[in-house]
Short mmCIF file of C-alpha atoms and ligand atoms in Angstrom, two decimals:
data_model
loop_
_atom_site.label_atom_id
_atom_site.label_comp_id
_atom_site.label_asym_id
_atom_site.label_seq_id
_atom_site.Cartn_x
_atom_site.Cartn_y
_atom_site.Cartn_z
CA UNK B 1 -0.04 0.04 0.01
CA UNK B 2 1.37 3.43 -0.99
CA UNK B 3 0.78 5.94 1.72
CA UNK B 4 0.67 9.69 0.88
CA UNK B 5 0.23 12.01 3.89
CA UNK B 6 -1.00 15.48 3.19
CA UNK B 7 -1.08 18.40 5.60
CA UNK B 8 -4.89 18.83 5.63
CA UNK B 9 -8.18 18.03 4.07
CA UNK B 10 -7.74 20.52 1.19
CA UNK B 11 -4.46 19.16 0.06
CA UNK B 12 -5.77 15.59 0.36
CA UNK B 13 -8.61 16.47 -1.87
CA UNK B 14 -6.46 18.12 -4.51
CA UNK B 15 -3.99 15.12 -4.54
CA UNK B 16 -6.87 12.57 -4.73
CA UNK B 17 -8.38 14.56 -7.66
CA UNK B 18 -5.12 14.33 -9.49
CA UNK B 19 -4.99 10.58 -9.06
CA UNK B 20 -8.47 10.30 -10.61
CA UNK B 21 -7.52 12.69 -13.42
CA UNK B 22 -4.46 10.70 -14.18
CA UNK B 23 -6.52 7.58 -14.85
CA UNK B 24 -8.98 9.38 -17.02
CA UNK B 25 -6.43 11.23 -18.98
CA UNK B 26 -4.60 7.91 -19.73
CA UNK B 27 -7.91 6.19 -20.55
CA UNK B 28 -10.71 8.55 -21.60
CA UNK B 29 -13.31 5.77 -21.40
CA UNK B 30 -12.24 4.73 -17.95
CA UNK B 31 -14.61 3.08 -15.54
CA UNK B 32 -14.32 4.98 -12.36
CA UNK B 33 -15.69 3.69 -8.99
CA UNK B 34 -17.06 6.58 -6.84
CA UNK B 35 -18.04 7.06 -3.20
CA UNK B 36 -20.31 9.53 -1.34
CA UNK B 37 -19.97 11.10 2.11
CA UNK B 38 -18.03 14.12 3.41
CA UNK B 39 -14.63 12.89 2.55
CA UNK B 40 -14.79 13.13 -1.23
CA UNK B 41 -16.79 16.36 -1.25
CA UNK B 42 -13.91 18.75 -2.05
CA UNK B 43 -12.19 16.33 -4.26
CA UNK B 44 -15.30 16.37 -6.49
CA UNK B 45 -15.11 20.19 -6.49
CA UNK B 46 -11.52 19.78 -7.83
CA UNK B 47 -12.66 17.49 -10.57
CA UNK B 48 -15.40 19.86 -11.49
CA UNK B 49 -12.83 22.74 -11.69
CA UNK B 50 -10.54 20.48 -13.99
CA UNK B 51 -13.55 19.91 -16.14
CA UNK B 52 -14.59 23.48 -16.39
CA UNK B 53 -10.92 24.53 -17.17
CA UNK B 54 -10.93 21.93 -20.01
CA UNK B 55 -8.16 19.78 -18.55
CA UNK B 56 -10.38 16.80 -17.80
CA UNK B 57 -13.07 15.25 -20.10
CA UNK B 58 -15.82 13.06 -18.73
CA UNK B 59 -17.66 12.47 -21.95
CA UNK B 60 -16.61 8.88 -22.32
CA UNK B 61 -16.26 8.08 -18.68
CA UNK B 62 -18.40 5.41 -16.92
CA UNK B 63 -18.98 5.78 -13.13
CA UNK B 64 -20.00 3.05 -10.69
CA UNK B 65 -20.95 3.94 -7.16
CA UNK B 66 -20.43 1.83 -4.10
CA UNK B 67 -23.78 2.01 -2.33
CA UNK B 68 -27.33 3.35 -1.86
CA UNK B 69 -29.72 3.51 1.05
CA UNK B 70 -32.68 1.10 0.73
CA UNK B 71 -36.00 2.89 0.46
CA UNK B 72 -34.84 6.25 -0.79
CA UNK B 73 -35.82 7.22 -4.33
CA UNK B 74 -33.16 8.94 -6.56
CA UNK B 75 -35.19 12.28 -5.87
CA UNK B 76 -34.82 12.02 -2.09
CA UNK B 77 -32.18 14.75 -1.07
CA UNK B 78 -30.31 12.29 1.04
CA UNK B 79 -30.18 9.42 -1.52
CA UNK B 80 -26.71 8.79 -2.91
CA UNK B 81 -28.00 9.35 -6.48
CA UNK B 82 -29.08 12.88 -5.50
CA UNK B 83 -25.71 13.43 -3.66
CA UNK B 84 -23.78 12.41 -6.86
CA UNK B 85 -25.95 14.49 -9.27
CA UNK B 86 -25.71 17.52 -7.01
CA UNK B 87 -22.05 17.26 -6.07
CA UNK B 88 -20.53 15.97 -9.28
CA UNK B 89 -22.51 14.79 -12.33
CA UNK B 90 -24.74 17.94 -12.87
CA UNK B 91 -21.56 20.05 -13.10
CA UNK B 92 -19.39 18.03 -15.58
CA UNK B 93 -19.71 16.87 -19.17
CA UNK B 94 -20.53 13.20 -18.25
CA UNK B 95 -23.39 11.36 -20.00
CA UNK B 96 -25.72 10.55 -17.07
CA UNK B 97 -26.62 7.31 -18.79
CA UNK B 98 -23.08 6.21 -17.97
CA UNK B 99 -23.53 6.82 -14.23
CA UNK B 100 -24.56 3.85 -12.23
CA UNK B 101 -25.59 3.38 -8.52
CA UNK B 102 -27.35 0.36 -6.98
CA UNK B 103 -31.10 0.76 -7.07
CA UNK B 104 -32.32 1.45 -3.42
CA UNK B 105 -35.86 0.68 -4.59
CA UNK B 106 -35.28 -2.69 -6.07
CA UNK B 107 -37.93 -5.26 -5.08
CA UNK B 108 -35.40 -8.11 -5.01
CA UNK B 109 -32.17 -6.76 -3.54
CA UNK B 110 -30.38 -10.21 -4.17
CA UNK B 111 -31.25 -9.90 -7.80
CA UNK B 112 -30.20 -6.23 -7.89
CA UNK B 113 -26.81 -7.20 -6.34
CA UNK B 114 -26.19 -9.82 -8.99
CA UNK B 115 -27.23 -7.62 -11.86
CA UNK B 116 -24.99 -4.84 -10.55
CA UNK B 117 -21.91 -7.12 -10.19
CA UNK B 118 -22.48 -8.52 -13.73
CA UNK B 119 -22.81 -5.05 -15.08
CA UNK B 120 -19.46 -4.00 -13.55
CA UNK B 121 -17.76 -7.24 -14.83
CA UNK B 122 -19.25 -6.86 -18.23
CA UNK B 123 -17.69 -3.30 -18.43
CA UNK B 124 -14.24 -4.85 -17.84
CA UNK B 125 -14.17 -3.91 -14.19
CA UNK B 126 -13.29 -0.55 -12.58
CA UNK B 127 -10.00 1.09 -13.53
CA UNK B 128 -9.90 2.99 -10.19
CA UNK B 129 -12.22 2.62 -7.19
CA UNK B 130 -12.41 5.60 -4.78
CA UNK B 131 -13.13 4.71 -1.18
CA UNK B 132 -13.80 6.52 2.08
CA UNK B 133 -13.55 4.83 5.42
CA UNK B 134 -15.94 4.64 8.34
CA UNK B 135 -14.89 5.35 11.92
CA UNK B 136 -15.28 1.65 12.47
CA UNK B 137 -13.23 0.71 9.48
CA UNK B 138 -16.18 0.04 7.21
CA UNK B 139 -15.63 0.19 3.50
CA UNK B 140 -18.69 1.04 1.41
CA UNK B 141 -21.36 -0.27 3.78
CA UNK B 142 -19.45 -3.36 4.66
CA UNK B 143 -19.65 -3.19 8.45
CA UNK B 144 -17.53 -4.98 10.92
CA UNK B 145 -18.97 -8.43 11.27
CA UNK B 146 -17.95 -12.13 11.72
CA UNK B 147 -18.37 -12.67 8.05
CA UNK B 148 -18.00 -10.30 5.11
CA UNK B 149 -19.99 -10.76 1.85
CA UNK B 150 -18.21 -10.69 -1.50
CA UNK B 151 -20.84 -9.56 -3.84
CA UNK B 152 -23.23 -6.58 -3.93
CA UNK B 153 -25.78 -7.17 -1.20
CA UNK B 154 -28.22 -5.82 1.27
CA UNK B 155 -26.71 -4.81 4.73
CA UNK B 156 -27.86 -3.55 8.06
CA UNK B 157 -26.14 -0.30 9.12
CA UNK B 158 -24.49 -0.38 12.53
CA UNK B 159 -25.65 2.05 15.29
CA UNK B 160 -22.25 3.92 14.95
CA UNK B 161 -22.83 4.31 11.13
CA UNK B 162 -26.44 5.39 11.73
CA UNK B 163 -25.28 7.99 14.25
CA UNK B 164 -22.48 9.27 12.01
CA UNK B 165 -24.87 9.67 9.02
CA UNK B 166 -27.60 11.36 10.97
CA UNK B 167 -25.87 14.66 10.40
CA UNK B 168 -27.28 14.68 6.93
CA UNK B 169 -30.84 14.01 8.00
CA UNK B 170 -33.31 16.04 10.02
CA UNK B 171 -33.32 13.39 12.82
CA UNK B 172 -31.64 10.13 13.52
CA UNK B 173 -35.00 8.33 13.04
CA UNK B 174 -34.92 9.33 9.33
CA UNK B 175 -31.63 7.53 8.62
CA UNK B 176 -32.44 4.29 6.78
CA UNK B 177 -31.26 1.15 8.57
CA UNK B 178 -30.42 -0.74 5.51
CA UNK B 179 -28.45 -0.21 2.41
CA UNK B 180 -27.40 -2.01 -0.73
CA UNK B 181 -23.67 -2.02 -0.94
CA UNK B 182 -21.05 -3.40 -3.18
CA UNK B 183 -19.23 -6.21 -1.36
CA UNK B 184 -15.52 -6.45 -0.62
CA UNK B 185 -14.97 -9.10 -3.20
CA UNK B 186 -16.28 -6.84 -5.96
CA UNK B 187 -14.30 -3.89 -4.54
CA UNK B 188 -11.19 -5.82 -4.50
CA UNK B 189 -11.57 -6.59 -8.22
CA UNK B 190 -10.79 -2.92 -9.04
CA UNK B 191 -7.58 -2.49 -10.96
CA UNK B 192 -6.57 0.24 -8.59
CA UNK B 193 -7.98 1.45 -5.24
CA UNK B 194 -7.78 5.05 -3.96
CA UNK B 195 -8.61 5.37 -0.24
CA UNK B 196 -9.03 8.84 1.17
CA UNK B 197 -9.19 9.71 4.91
CA UNK B 198 -9.36 12.95 6.74
CA UNK B 199 -9.62 13.95 10.40
CA UNK B 200 -8.91 12.42 13.88
CA UNK B 201 -12.15 10.48 13.82
CA UNK B 202 -10.64 8.15 11.20
CA UNK B 203 -7.37 7.69 13.06
CA UNK B 204 -8.28 4.42 14.84
CA UNK B 205 -9.73 2.81 11.72
CA UNK B 206 -6.44 3.83 9.83
CA UNK B 207 -4.33 2.33 12.52
CA UNK B 208 -6.14 -0.81 12.17
CA UNK B 209 -5.79 -0.83 8.32
CA UNK B 210 -2.00 -0.30 8.69
CA UNK B 211 -1.60 -2.94 11.42
CA UNK B 212 -0.46 -5.70 9.13
CA UNK B 213 -3.28 -7.87 10.44
CA UNK B 214 -6.47 -8.79 8.47
CA UNK B 215 -9.70 -9.22 10.34
CA UNK B 216 -13.29 -8.74 9.71
CA UNK B 217 -13.75 -6.49 12.73
CA UNK B 218 -12.08 -3.78 10.57
CA UNK B 219 -13.20 -4.50 7.05
CA UNK B 220 -10.66 -2.01 5.58
CA UNK B 221 -7.85 -4.44 6.56
CA UNK B 222 -8.95 -6.56 3.55
CA UNK B 223 -7.38 -3.95 1.39
CA UNK B 224 -3.96 -5.14 2.41
CA UNK B 225 -4.44 -7.98 0.03
CA UNK B 226 -4.87 -5.81 -3.01
CA UNK B 227 -1.56 -5.01 -4.81
CA UNK B 228 -2.36 -1.49 -5.98
CA UNK B 229 -3.85 0.72 -3.16
CA UNK B 230 -2.95 4.31 -2.64
CA UNK B 231 -4.05 5.73 0.78
CA UNK B 232 -4.10 9.54 0.74
CA UNK B 233 -4.67 10.72 4.28
CA UNK B 234 -4.24 13.93 6.12
CA UNK B 235 -1.96 14.34 9.24
CA UNK B 236 -4.90 13.80 11.59
CA UNK B 237 -6.07 10.67 9.99
CA UNK B 238 -2.50 9.10 10.41
CA UNK B 239 -1.84 10.55 13.81
CA UNK B 240 -2.14 7.16 15.61
CA UNK B 241 0.45 5.41 13.31
C1 F6R A 1 -20.07 6.09 0.98
C2 F6R A 1 -19.47 5.10 1.63
C3 F6R A 1 -18.98 5.02 3.07
C4 F6R A 1 -18.13 6.31 3.38
C5 F6R A 1 -17.70 6.32 4.79
C6 F6R A 1 -17.05 7.59 5.21
O1 F6R A 1 -20.45 5.80 -0.43
O2 F6R A 1 -19.30 3.95 0.99
O3 F6R A 1 -18.27 3.93 3.35
O4 F6R A 1 -17.04 6.35 2.55
O5 F6R A 1 -18.89 6.18 5.62
O6 F6R A 1 -17.97 8.62 5.15
P1 F6R A 1 -17.50 10.08 5.40
O7 F6R A 1 -16.64 10.48 4.17
O8 F6R A 1 -18.73 10.90 5.34
O9 F6R A 1 -16.78 10.27 6.67
#
């Protein structure tokens, strides 16, 4: 794993955007795996800036997101589809037909999971997968558990994740309790993984990730088995290393 430590959140965001841009500039029809949450927020602004300046072209790019809440429609302001449209897709020259998220309204989530995984495989897999990390080490919504699931599947969010995500909702009761998430097996198929982390809240999870041990109580530790992972983290996030 290649570790790049940046001074703060802003420099982490710029550095991460450069990594994504490098992939797209080398392969204009790249398949790019994306994430939601607070961490990639500024990085998306950087990508928008590059697109507006004419140095980054999304016209042939396909994007695949990691996860979506179950029960929220794409029009719901807290759905991940809404987040992606608002924070990236509506501001760049991407063809929205080439932007994919799991369907949180699917009647049969198992079927939806299989369809999603097959779709990613039929595109030839992702060239780069962006990831954030939960305080508890979750990756996408693969929460700490005795077992982890390889493919895209339905998952229950832990109390810690529900609490962390309540900041985006009017009340904690409104946070969905389940989500459909790409599994770690599918994530590990990405040709390259870019993990970004910022802030003291993530320091414990990053310590676990870098511990040299692999365990399902910190799902991020699985990433140690991938041979092309870049972790871009700010000084706070690596403060326990
Ligand atoms: C989001 C996702 C989550 C987040 C993680 C960190 O698509 O898959 O795993 O990356 O919860 O969230 P933030 O960035 O809000 O701290």
